[in-house]
Coordinates of C-alpha atoms in Angstrom, one line a residue:
Chain A
M1 CA -43.0 -9.6 32.1
P2 CA -45.5 -12.3 30.9
V3 CA -48.0 -11.3 28.3
P4 CA -51.3 -10.1 29.9
A5 CA -54.1 -12.6 29.9
I6 CA -56.5 -10.0 28.5
E7 CA -55.8 -6.5 27.2
L8 CA -58.5 -4.1 26.0
K9 CA -57.4 -0.8 24.4
G10 CA -60.1 1.8 23.8
V11 CA -62.7 -0.8 23.0
T12 CA -66.1 0.6 21.9
V13 CA -69.0 -1.6 21.0
T14 CA -72.3 -0.4 19.4
L15 CA -75.2 -2.7 19.2
N16 CA -78.3 -1.7 17.2
G17 CA -77.2 1.9 17.2
R18 CA -76.6 2.0 21.0
T19 CA -73.2 2.3 22.6
V20 CA -72.9 -0.6 25.0
L21 CA -69.2 -0.3 25.8
D22 CA -67.4 3.0 25.5
R23 CA -63.7 3.3 25.3
I24 CA -62.8 0.5 27.7
T25 CA -59.2 0.1 28.5
M26 CA -58.1 -2.5 30.9
K27 CA -55.4 -5.1 31.5
I28 CA -55.9 -8.4 33.2
E29 CA -52.7 -10.3 34.2
Q30 CA -52.3 -14.0 34.0
G31 CA -53.5 -15.8 37.2
E32 CA -55.7 -13.0 38.4
Y33 CA -59.3 -13.5 39.5
W34 CA -61.5 -10.6 38.5
G35 CA -65.1 -9.8 39.3
I36 CA -67.0 -7.5 37.0
I37 CA -70.0 -5.8 38.5
G38 CA -72.4 -3.2 37.2
P39 CA -76.2 -2.7 36.6
N40 CA -78.3 -4.6 34.1
G41 CA -77.6 -3.3 30.6
G42 CA -74.2 -2.0 31.7
G43 CA -72.4 -4.1 29.1
K44 CA -71.0 -6.9 31.4
T45 CA -72.1 -9.7 29.1
T46 CA -71.1 -7.7 26.0
L47 CA -67.6 -7.3 27.5
L48 CA -67.2 -11.1 27.9
K49 CA -68.5 -11.7 24.4
T50 CA -66.1 -9.1 23.0
I51 CA -63.2 -10.9 24.8
L52 CA -64.4 -14.2 23.2
G53 CA -64.6 -12.6 19.8
L54 CA -68.4 -13.2 19.6
I55 CA -69.0 -9.5 19.2
P56 CA -66.4 -7.5 17.2
P57 CA -65.7 -4.0 18.6
Q58 CA -66.3 -1.0 16.4
K59 CA -63.2 0.7 17.8
G60 CA -60.2 -0.4 19.8
K61 CA -58.3 -3.7 20.2
V62 CA -58.8 -6.8 22.2
S63 CA -55.9 -9.3 22.8
V64 CA -56.1 -12.6 24.6
L65 CA -52.7 -13.8 25.7
G66 CA -51.3 -11.6 22.9
L67 CA -53.5 -12.9 20.1
P68 CA -56.8 -11.7 18.6
P69 CA -59.8 -13.4 20.3
R70 CA -60.8 -15.7 17.5
Q71 CA -57.3 -17.1 17.3
A72 CA -57.2 -17.6 21.0
V73 CA -60.5 -19.5 20.7
K74 CA -59.1 -21.7 18.0
K75 CA -56.2 -22.6 20.3
G76 CA -58.7 -23.6 23.0
W77 CA -57.4 -21.1 25.5
L78 CA -60.8 -19.9 26.7
G79 CA -63.4 -21.6 28.8
Y80 CA -66.8 -20.0 29.0
L81 CA -70.0 -20.2 31.1
P82 CA -72.8 -18.3 29.3
Q83 CA -75.4 -16.5 31.3
R84 CA -78.6 -17.8 29.6
M85 CA -78.4 -21.5 29.0
M86 CA -81.1 -22.7 26.7
G87 CA -80.0 -26.3 26.9
R88 CA -80.7 -27.0 30.6
T89 CA -83.4 -29.5 29.6
F90 CA -81.3 -31.2 27.0
P91 CA -81.4 -35.0 27.4
I92 CA -77.8 -35.7 28.3
S93 CA -75.8 -36.9 31.4
A94 CA -73.6 -34.6 33.5
L95 CA -70.6 -36.6 32.4
E96 CA -71.4 -36.2 28.7
V97 CA -71.9 -32.5 29.1
V98 CA -68.4 -32.3 30.6
M99 CA -67.0 -34.5 27.8
L100 CA -68.4 -32.1 25.2
G101 CA -66.2 -29.5 26.8
E102 CA -63.2 -31.5 25.6
C103 CA -64.3 -31.0 22.0
Q104 CA -61.8 -29.0 20.1
R105 CA -61.4 -28.1 16.4
N106 CA -59.1 -31.0 15.6
N107 CA -61.1 -33.7 17.4
F108 CA -64.8 -32.8 17.4
F109 CA -65.7 -35.4 14.8
K110 CA -63.9 -38.2 16.5
P111 CA -65.7 -40.4 19.0
F112 CA -64.9 -40.1 22.7
H113 CA -62.3 -42.3 24.2
N114 CA -61.6 -43.5 27.8
K115 CA -59.0 -40.8 28.2
E116 CA -61.7 -38.1 27.7
K117 CA -64.0 -39.8 30.1
E118 CA -61.3 -40.0 32.8
E119 CA -60.5 -36.3 32.3
A120 CA -64.2 -35.4 32.4
L121 CA -64.6 -37.3 35.7
Y122 CA -61.6 -35.5 37.1
A123 CA -63.2 -32.1 36.1
L124 CA -66.4 -33.2 37.9
E125 CA -64.3 -34.2 40.9
L126 CA -62.8 -30.7 41.0
V127 CA -66.3 -29.2 41.3
G128 CA -67.3 -31.8 43.8
L129 CA -69.8 -33.6 41.6
A130 CA -68.1 -36.9 40.7
D131 CA -71.0 -38.8 42.3
K132 CA -73.5 -37.2 40.0
A133 CA -71.6 -38.0 36.8
H134 CA -74.3 -40.3 35.4
H135 CA -77.3 -38.3 36.5
P136 CA -79.3 -36.7 33.7
F137 CA -78.3 -33.1 33.4
P138 CA -81.9 -31.7 33.4
H139 CA -82.5 -33.5 36.8
L140 CA -79.7 -31.6 38.6
S141 CA -80.4 -28.5 40.7
G142 CA -79.6 -25.1 39.4
G143 CA -76.4 -24.9 41.4
E144 CA -75.3 -28.4 40.4
Q145 CA -75.9 -27.6 36.7
Q146 CA -73.7 -24.5 37.1
R147 CA -71.0 -26.6 38.6
V148 CA -71.3 -29.1 35.8
L149 CA -71.0 -26.3 33.3
I150 CA -67.9 -25.0 35.1
A151 CA -66.5 -28.5 34.9
M152 CA -67.2 -28.5 31.2
A153 CA -65.4 -25.2 30.8
L154 CA -62.5 -26.7 32.8
A155 CA -62.4 -29.9 30.9
S156 CA -61.1 -28.0 27.9
R157 CA -58.0 -27.1 30.0
P158 CA -58.4 -23.4 29.3
R159 CA -56.0 -20.8 30.4
I160 CA -58.7 -18.2 31.0
L161 CA -62.1 -18.9 32.4
L162 CA -65.0 -16.4 31.6
L163 CA -68.1 -16.8 33.7
D164 CA -71.2 -14.9 33.2
E165 CA -73.3 -14.8 36.4
P166 CA -72.4 -18.3 37.5
N167 CA -74.6 -17.8 40.6
T168 CA -77.8 -17.5 38.6
G169 CA -80.4 -19.8 40.1
V170 CA -78.0 -20.9 42.9
D171 CA -79.1 -20.5 46.5
V172 CA -77.0 -18.4 48.9
V173 CA -75.2 -21.3 50.5
A174 CA -74.4 -22.9 47.2
Q175 CA -73.2 -19.5 45.8
E176 CA -70.4 -19.3 48.5
G177 CA -69.5 -22.9 47.7
L178 CA -69.2 -22.0 44.0
Y179 CA -66.9 -19.0 44.7
Q180 CA -64.8 -21.2 47.0
V181 CA -64.5 -23.8 44.3
L182 CA -63.4 -21.1 41.8
K183 CA -60.9 -19.7 44.2
R184 CA -59.4 -23.1 44.7
L185 CA -59.3 -23.9 41.0
K186 CA -57.6 -20.7 40.3
E187 CA -54.8 -21.6 42.7
E188 CA -54.6 -25.3 41.7
L189 CA -54.7 -24.7 37.9
S190 CA -53.1 -21.3 37.7
L191 CA -56.2 -20.0 35.9
T192 CA -57.1 -16.5 35.0
I193 CA -60.8 -16.1 36.0
I194 CA -63.1 -13.3 34.9
M195 CA -66.5 -13.5 36.5
V196 CA -69.5 -11.2 35.8
T197 CA -71.8 -11.0 38.8
H198 CA -74.5 -9.0 40.7
D199 CA -73.2 -10.2 44.0
V200 CA -71.3 -6.9 44.9
G201 CA -70.7 -7.6 48.6
V202 CA -69.8 -11.2 48.5
I203 CA -67.4 -11.4 45.7
S204 CA -65.2 -8.7 47.2
H205 CA -63.8 -11.4 49.4
F206 CA -62.9 -13.9 46.7
V207 CA -61.6 -11.9 43.9
D208 CA -58.2 -10.2 43.4
R209 CA -59.6 -7.3 41.4
I210 CA -62.9 -5.7 40.6
A211 CA -64.1 -3.8 37.6
C212 CA -67.2 -1.6 37.9
L213 CA -68.8 -1.3 34.5
N214 CA -71.7 0.8 33.3
I215 CA -70.9 1.4 29.6
T216 CA -67.7 3.0 30.7
L217 CA -65.3 1.6 33.2
H218 CA -66.0 3.4 36.5
F219 CA -63.4 1.6 38.5
S220 CA -60.9 -1.2 38.3
G221 CA -58.6 -2.4 41.0
D222 CA -58.5 -3.7 44.5
P223 CA -61.9 -5.1 45.5
W224 CA -62.2 -3.1 48.7
G225 CA -61.7 0.1 46.6
A226 CA -64.9 -0.8 44.9
M227 CA -66.9 -1.0 48.1
D228 CA -67.3 2.7 48.2
C229 CA -71.0 3.6 48.2
N230 CA -70.4 6.8 46.3
L231 CA -68.7 4.9 43.5
L232 CA -71.5 2.2 43.6
E233 CA -74.2 4.9 43.6
K234 CA -72.6 6.5 40.5
L235 CA -72.3 3.1 38.9
Y236 CA -75.9 2.0 39.6
G237 CA -77.4 5.4 39.3
E238 CA -79.3 5.2 42.6
P239 CA -78.6 4.9 46.3
V240 CA -77.3 1.4 47.2
E241 CA -76.9 -0.8 50.2
V242 CA -74.0 -3.3 50.2
F243 CA -73.9 -6.2 52.5
V244 CA -70.2 -7.1 52.9
H245 CA -70.0 -10.6 54.1
H246 CA -67.3 -11.5 56.6
P247 CA -65.1 -14.5 55.8
Q248 CA -65.8 -16.3 59.1
C249 CA -69.4 -15.2 59.0
Q250 CA -69.1 -13.1 62.2
G251 CA -71.6 -10.6 60.9
C252 CA -72.4 -8.7 57.8
H253 CA -71.3 -5.1 57.5
V254 CA -73.8 -2.8 55.8
L255 CA -72.4 -0.1 53.6
R256 CA -75.1 2.4 52.7
S257 CA -75.1 5.5 50.6
L258 CA -76.9 8.2 52.5
K259 CA -78.0 10.3 49.6
G260 CA -81.8 10.0 49.2
H261 CA -82.2 8.2 52.6
D262 CA -83.7 9.9 55.6
D263 CA -82.7 7.3 58.2
Chain B
M1 CA -91.5 -62.4 -4.3
M2 CA -91.8 -58.8 -5.5
T3 CA -93.8 -59.8 -8.5
N4 CA -97.2 -59.7 -6.8
I5 CA -96.6 -56.2 -5.4
P6 CA -97.7 -53.4 -7.7
P7 CA -94.8 -51.0 -8.4
F8 CA -96.6 -48.0 -6.9
L9 CA -96.9 -49.8 -3.6
Y10 CA -93.3 -50.9 -3.7
H11 CA -92.2 -47.3 -4.4
A12 CA -94.5 -46.1 -1.6
F13 CA -93.1 -48.7 0.9
M14 CA -89.5 -47.9 0.1
A15 CA -90.2 -44.1 0.3
A16 CA -92.0 -44.5 3.6
L17 CA -89.1 -46.6 4.9
F18 CA -86.3 -44.2 3.9
L19 CA -88.3 -41.1 4.8
A20 CA -88.9 -42.6 8.3
L21 CA -85.1 -43.1 8.7
L22 CA -84.4 -39.6 7.4
L23 CA -87.1 -37.5 9.1
S24 CA -86.9 -39.3 12.5
L25 CA -83.2 -38.6 12.7
L26 CA -83.7 -34.9 11.9
S27 CA -86.7 -34.9 14.2
F28 CA -84.4 -35.1 17.2
F29 CA -82.7 -31.8 16.2
V30 CA -86.0 -30.2 15.3
V31 CA -87.3 -30.9 18.7
V32 CA -84.3 -29.9 20.7
H33 CA -83.9 -26.7 18.8
N34 CA -87.6 -25.9 19.2
W35 CA -88.0 -25.9 15.4
A36 CA -91.4 -27.6 15.3
F37 CA -92.8 -24.8 13.2
L38 CA -89.8 -24.9 10.8
G39 CA -91.1 -28.0 9.0
V40 CA -94.5 -26.2 8.5
G41 CA -92.7 -23.2 7.1
I42 CA -90.5 -25.1 4.7
S43 CA -93.2 -27.3 3.4
H44 CA -95.7 -24.4 2.8
A45 CA -92.9 -22.4 1.1
A46 CA -92.4 -25.4 -1.1
F47 CA -96.1 -25.2 -2.1
G48 CA -95.3 -21.8 -3.7
G49 CA -92.7 -23.6 -5.8
V50 CA -95.2 -26.4 -6.7
A51 CA -97.6 -23.8 -8.0
L52 CA -95.0 -22.0 -10.0
G53 CA -94.0 -25.4 -11.6
F54 CA -97.6 -26.0 -12.7
L55 CA -97.9 -22.4 -14.1
L56 CA -94.7 -22.8 -16.1
G57 CA -95.7 -26.3 -17.3
V58 CA -92.5 -27.9 -15.8
S59 CA -92.2 -30.6 -13.1
P60 CA -93.1 -28.9 -9.8
D61 CA -90.3 -30.8 -8.0
I62 CA -87.4 -28.5 -8.9
P63 CA -89.2 -25.2 -8.1
A64 CA -90.5 -26.7 -4.9
L65 CA -87.0 -27.7 -3.9
I66 CA -85.7 -24.2 -4.7
F67 CA -88.5 -22.5 -2.7
A68 CA -87.9 -24.9 0.3
V69 CA -84.2 -24.4 0.4
A70 CA -84.5 -20.7 -0.1
A71 CA -87.1 -20.5 2.7
A72 CA -84.8 -22.5 5.1
M73 CA -81.8 -20.3 4.3
I74 CA -83.8 -17.0 4.7
I75 CA -85.2 -18.3 8.0
G76 CA -81.7 -19.1 9.2
L77 CA -80.3 -15.8 8.0
V78 CA -83.1 -13.8 9.7
K79 CA -82.3 -15.6 12.9
R80 CA -78.5 -15.2 12.8
R81 CA -78.2 -11.8 11.2
W82 CA -81.1 -9.9 12.8
G83 CA -81.6 -11.9 15.9
L84 CA -85.3 -12.6 15.2
H85 CA -86.7 -15.9 16.5
E86 CA -87.1 -18.5 13.8
D87 CA -90.9 -18.7 14.4
T88 CA -91.3 -15.0 13.5
A89 CA -89.5 -15.4 10.2
I90 CA -91.4 -18.7 9.5
G91 CA -94.8 -17.1 10.2
I92 CA -94.1 -14.3 7.7
L93 CA -92.4 -16.4 5.0
F94 CA -94.8 -19.4 5.1
S95 CA -98.0 -17.3 4.7
T96 CA -96.3 -15.2 1.9
A97 CA -95.1 -18.3 0.0
M98 CA -98.5 -20.1 0.5
G99 CA -100.2 -16.9 -0.7
I100 CA -98.0 -16.8 -3.8
G101 CA -98.8 -20.5 -4.4
V102 CA -102.6 -20.0 -4.2
I103 CA -102.4 -17.0 -6.6
L104 CA -100.3 -18.9 -9.1
F105 CA -102.6 -21.9 -8.9
S106 CA -105.6 -19.6 -9.6
F107 CA -103.8 -18.6 -12.9
S108 CA -103.2 -22.2 -14.0
K109 CA -106.7 -23.5 -14.5
G110 CA -107.7 -27.1 -14.2
Y111 CA -105.1 -28.3 -11.7
T112 CA -107.1 -28.4 -8.6
S113 CA -106.6 -32.2 -8.2
D114 CA -102.9 -31.8 -8.6
A115 CA -102.8 -29.1 -6.0
F116 CA -104.7 -31.5 -3.7
S117 CA -102.2 -34.3 -4.2
Y118 CA -99.3 -31.9 -3.1
L119 CA -101.3 -30.7 -0.2
F120 CA -102.2 -34.1 1.2
G121 CA -99.7 -36.4 -0.6
N122 CA -100.2 -39.0 -3.4
I123 CA -98.2 -42.2 -3.4
L124 CA -98.9 -42.8 -7.0
T125 CA -96.6 -39.9 -7.9
I126 CA -93.5 -41.5 -6.4
T127 CA -91.1 -42.7 -9.0
Q128 CA -87.9 -44.8 -9.0
G129 CA -86.0 -41.5 -9.4
D130 CA -87.6 -40.1 -6.3
L131 CA -86.4 -43.2 -4.4
W132 CA -82.8 -42.7 -5.5
L133 CA -83.1 -39.1 -4.3
I134 CA -84.6 -40.0 -1.0
G135 CA -81.9 -42.7 -0.5
G136 CA -79.2 -40.2 -1.4
V137 CA -80.3 -37.5 0.9
T138 CA -80.8 -40.1 3.7
L139 CA -77.2 -41.3 3.3
L140 CA -75.9 -37.7 3.2
T141 CA -77.8 -36.8 6.3
Y142 CA -76.5 -39.8 8.2
L143 CA -73.0 -39.1 7.1
F144 CA -73.3 -35.4 8.2
I145 CA -74.8 -36.2 11.6
G146 CA -72.5 -39.1 12.2
L147 CA -69.4 -37.0 11.5
F148 CA -70.5 -33.8 13.3
L149 CA -72.6 -35.3 16.1
K150 CA -70.5 -33.9 19.0
G151 CA -70.6 -30.4 17.5
L152 CA -74.3 -30.6 16.7
I153 CA -75.1 -31.7 20.2
L154 CA -73.0 -28.9 21.8
M155 CA -74.6 -26.4 19.4
A156 CA -78.1 -27.6 20.4
I157 CA -77.1 -27.1 24.1
N158 CA -75.6 -23.6 23.5
E159 CA -74.3 -22.1 20.4
D160 CA -71.8 -19.8 22.1
L161 CA -70.3 -22.7 24.0
A162 CA -69.9 -24.6 20.6
Y163 CA -68.2 -21.5 19.2
V164 CA -65.8 -21.3 22.1
R165 CA -64.8 -24.9 21.4
G166 CA -63.9 -23.9 17.9
I167 CA -66.8 -25.6 16.2
P168 CA -67.9 -24.1 12.9
T169 CA -71.4 -23.2 14.1
A170 CA -72.7 -21.3 11.1
F171 CA -71.7 -24.2 8.8
L172 CA -73.4 -26.8 11.0
Y173 CA -76.5 -24.6 11.4
Y174 CA -77.1 -23.9 7.7
S175 CA -76.2 -27.5 6.8
L176 CA -78.8 -28.8 9.2
L177 CA -81.4 -26.4 7.8
L178 CA -80.5 -27.4 4.2
L179 CA -80.9 -31.2 5.0
L180 CA -84.2 -30.5 6.7
A181 CA -85.4 -28.5 3.7
L182 CA -84.4 -31.4 1.3
A183 CA -86.0 -34.0 3.6
V184 CA -89.3 -32.0 3.9
V185 CA -89.6 -31.5 0.1
L186 CA -88.9 -35.2 -0.6
A187 CA -91.6 -36.2 2.0
I188 CA -94.2 -33.9 0.4
K189 CA -95.0 -36.4 -2.4
L190 CA -95.7 -39.1 0.2
V191 CA -97.6 -37.2 2.9
G192 CA -98.3 -33.7 1.5
V193 CA -97.4 -30.2 2.5
I194 CA -99.8 -30.0 5.4
L195 CA -99.1 -33.4 7.1
V196 CA -95.3 -33.5 6.8
T197 CA -94.9 -31.8 10.1
A198 CA -96.2 -34.9 11.9
L199 CA -93.3 -36.9 10.6
V200 CA -90.8 -34.1 11.6
V201 CA -92.1 -33.5 15.1
V202 CA -93.6 -36.6 16.5
P203 CA -90.8 -39.2 16.4
A204 CA -88.4 -37.4 18.7
S205 CA -91.3 -35.9 20.8
V206 CA -92.4 -39.5 21.6
A207 CA -88.8 -40.6 22.2
M208 CA -88.1 -37.6 24.6
R209 CA -90.9 -39.1 26.8
M210 CA -89.0 -42.4 27.1
S211 CA -85.4 -41.5 27.9
T212 CA -83.0 -38.9 29.2
S213 CA -80.1 -39.9 27.0
Y214 CA -79.9 -38.3 23.6
R215 CA -78.4 -41.4 22.0
K216 CA -81.3 -43.5 23.2
I217 CA -83.7 -40.8 22.1
I218 CA -82.3 -40.8 18.6
L219 CA -82.7 -44.6 18.4
I220 CA -86.2 -44.6 19.8
S221 CA -87.1 -41.8 17.4
L222 CA -86.0 -44.0 14.5
V223 CA -88.2 -46.8 15.7
V224 CA -91.2 -44.5 16.2
G225 CA -90.7 -43.0 12.8
L226 CA -90.6 -46.4 11.2
A227 CA -93.7 -47.5 13.1
V228 CA -95.6 -44.4 12.1
N229 CA -94.7 -44.6 8.4
L230 CA -95.2 -48.4 7.9
V231 CA -98.3 -48.7 10.1
G232 CA -99.7 -45.6 8.5
L233 CA -99.0 -47.0 5.0
A234 CA -100.5 -50.4 5.8
V235 CA -103.7 -48.9 7.2
S236 CA -103.9 -46.6 4.2
Y237 CA -103.6 -49.6 1.8
A238 CA -106.0 -51.8 3.8
L239 CA -108.7 -49.2 4.2
D240 CA -108.1 -47.3 1.0
L241 CA -107.3 -44.0 2.7
P242 CA -104.7 -41.3 1.9
P243 CA -101.4 -42.4 3.4
G244 CA -100.4 -38.9 4.6
A245 CA -103.6 -38.8 6.7
T246 CA -103.2 -42.3 8.2
M247 CA -99.5 -41.6 9.0
A248 CA -100.4 -38.3 10.7
V249 CA -103.2 -40.0 12.7
T250 CA -100.9 -42.9 13.7
A251 CA -98.2 -40.4 14.8
G252 CA -100.7 -38.4 16.8
S253 CA -102.1 -41.6 18.4
L254 CA -98.5 -42.8 19.3
F255 CA -97.8 -39.4 20.9
S256 CA -101.0 -39.6 22.9
L257 CA -100.1 -43.0 24.1
S258 CA -96.6 -41.7 25.1
L259 CA -98.3 -39.2 27.4
I260 CA -99.3 -41.9 29.8
L261 CA -95.7 -43.0 30.3
P262 CA -94.0 -41.9 33.5
R263 CA -91.3 -39.2 33.4
P264 CA -88.1 -40.8 32.2
S265 CA -85.4 -41.1 34.9

């Protein structure tokens, strides 16, 4: 049995006196594509940052491919797309952004060589943006910027990709494109992907597993198991409507929790 | 050739030259990190040190340096440990340090003109020793930025991304603050506490209007910095005006001119 990509055992995180994650236990196997859903303030970003070692847990244990997170980071096993990117106006080309993804502890003070450039171009090709390599990053659309940042995360050849709301600022059509790209990359590169998103209905189609998080873990498992309105209502704390998108776009099914609705 | 140039002018010229190279390079990082207010904070904190030096009857340079470095480190610590924005920490620290400075100056009678020279700069106070210091810090800054450029750029884009790539972000962050504090303190003698911000903020701000490549922006920033300092110094000498003031006005004029440029593509 291979070592799990990520394992959390009884992880509790408190920030400024508030419990943000409460006794989270979950196991993500290598090569799985996970979606993490939940309301704002439910601890989704904190969970990713805890896996990355950016936030140490007060209780419990996190292992990434069998190692503590900071050691896994030093080995370059993790690729990350943060939710709020301050540097979207930074004066740099798309290609250079991707090349920065190839920085690693042992080479970050050496100049870039052609090999890095070729690999960065390949990563841009994977996300379908090779033709925009020399465009200034701030001039790209929100969706293109997200794809460049995913290429950047891929350029480091990570074994695990952590994406925090990659669909932020991306229109609906581009969102689907983004999920398709991720699904393809997962197959081609045998990546483990963990994606935080608000897109409850749509991701159910692309991911292998879903975790529903609101401080505690309400559900983890098969994506269709999470499409239960009672569960989602419990998770979000109010009645919800979920549009479940059909793969061939033959119509959208509406799941609706009846509680609190007269219709 | 140098025999006709008075030593004070030679010192001022060399200081202006090296400070342009030093501050314009740091200017890029100041602008991309939105640290425009940081130069103000550090220089005003240094004024507290200047006042303490006068009160104790020692050279104000050392206490000014200590105050500036301490201010930079406290600002960094407040940001990283407590998650406050740098501007909040700067606003509190700079008014407190300036207040301490004014109180200390009021205890040490008869130094108003000296206070004035630190507030607005006085090229007559620049010594050969200062030039060595400025040269040394400039060299150190170029070495640091040259060596860690990739990490510094990635950190300016997103610190968490830099961490994930194994870059020692805390070390780079505090080193950058330390170098900025040293550069600002060294520039105070030339342009003064109040006007030093112009040299920290303007070069990269002008350059940002001319290119979308950070490498070109850094180079343009150096050219702008050199133009500001050398033209400012020449005008000050020709018209017998304080050099800090002529440099700040030159910088402001160049920035205004840059506003008519089209958006870089």
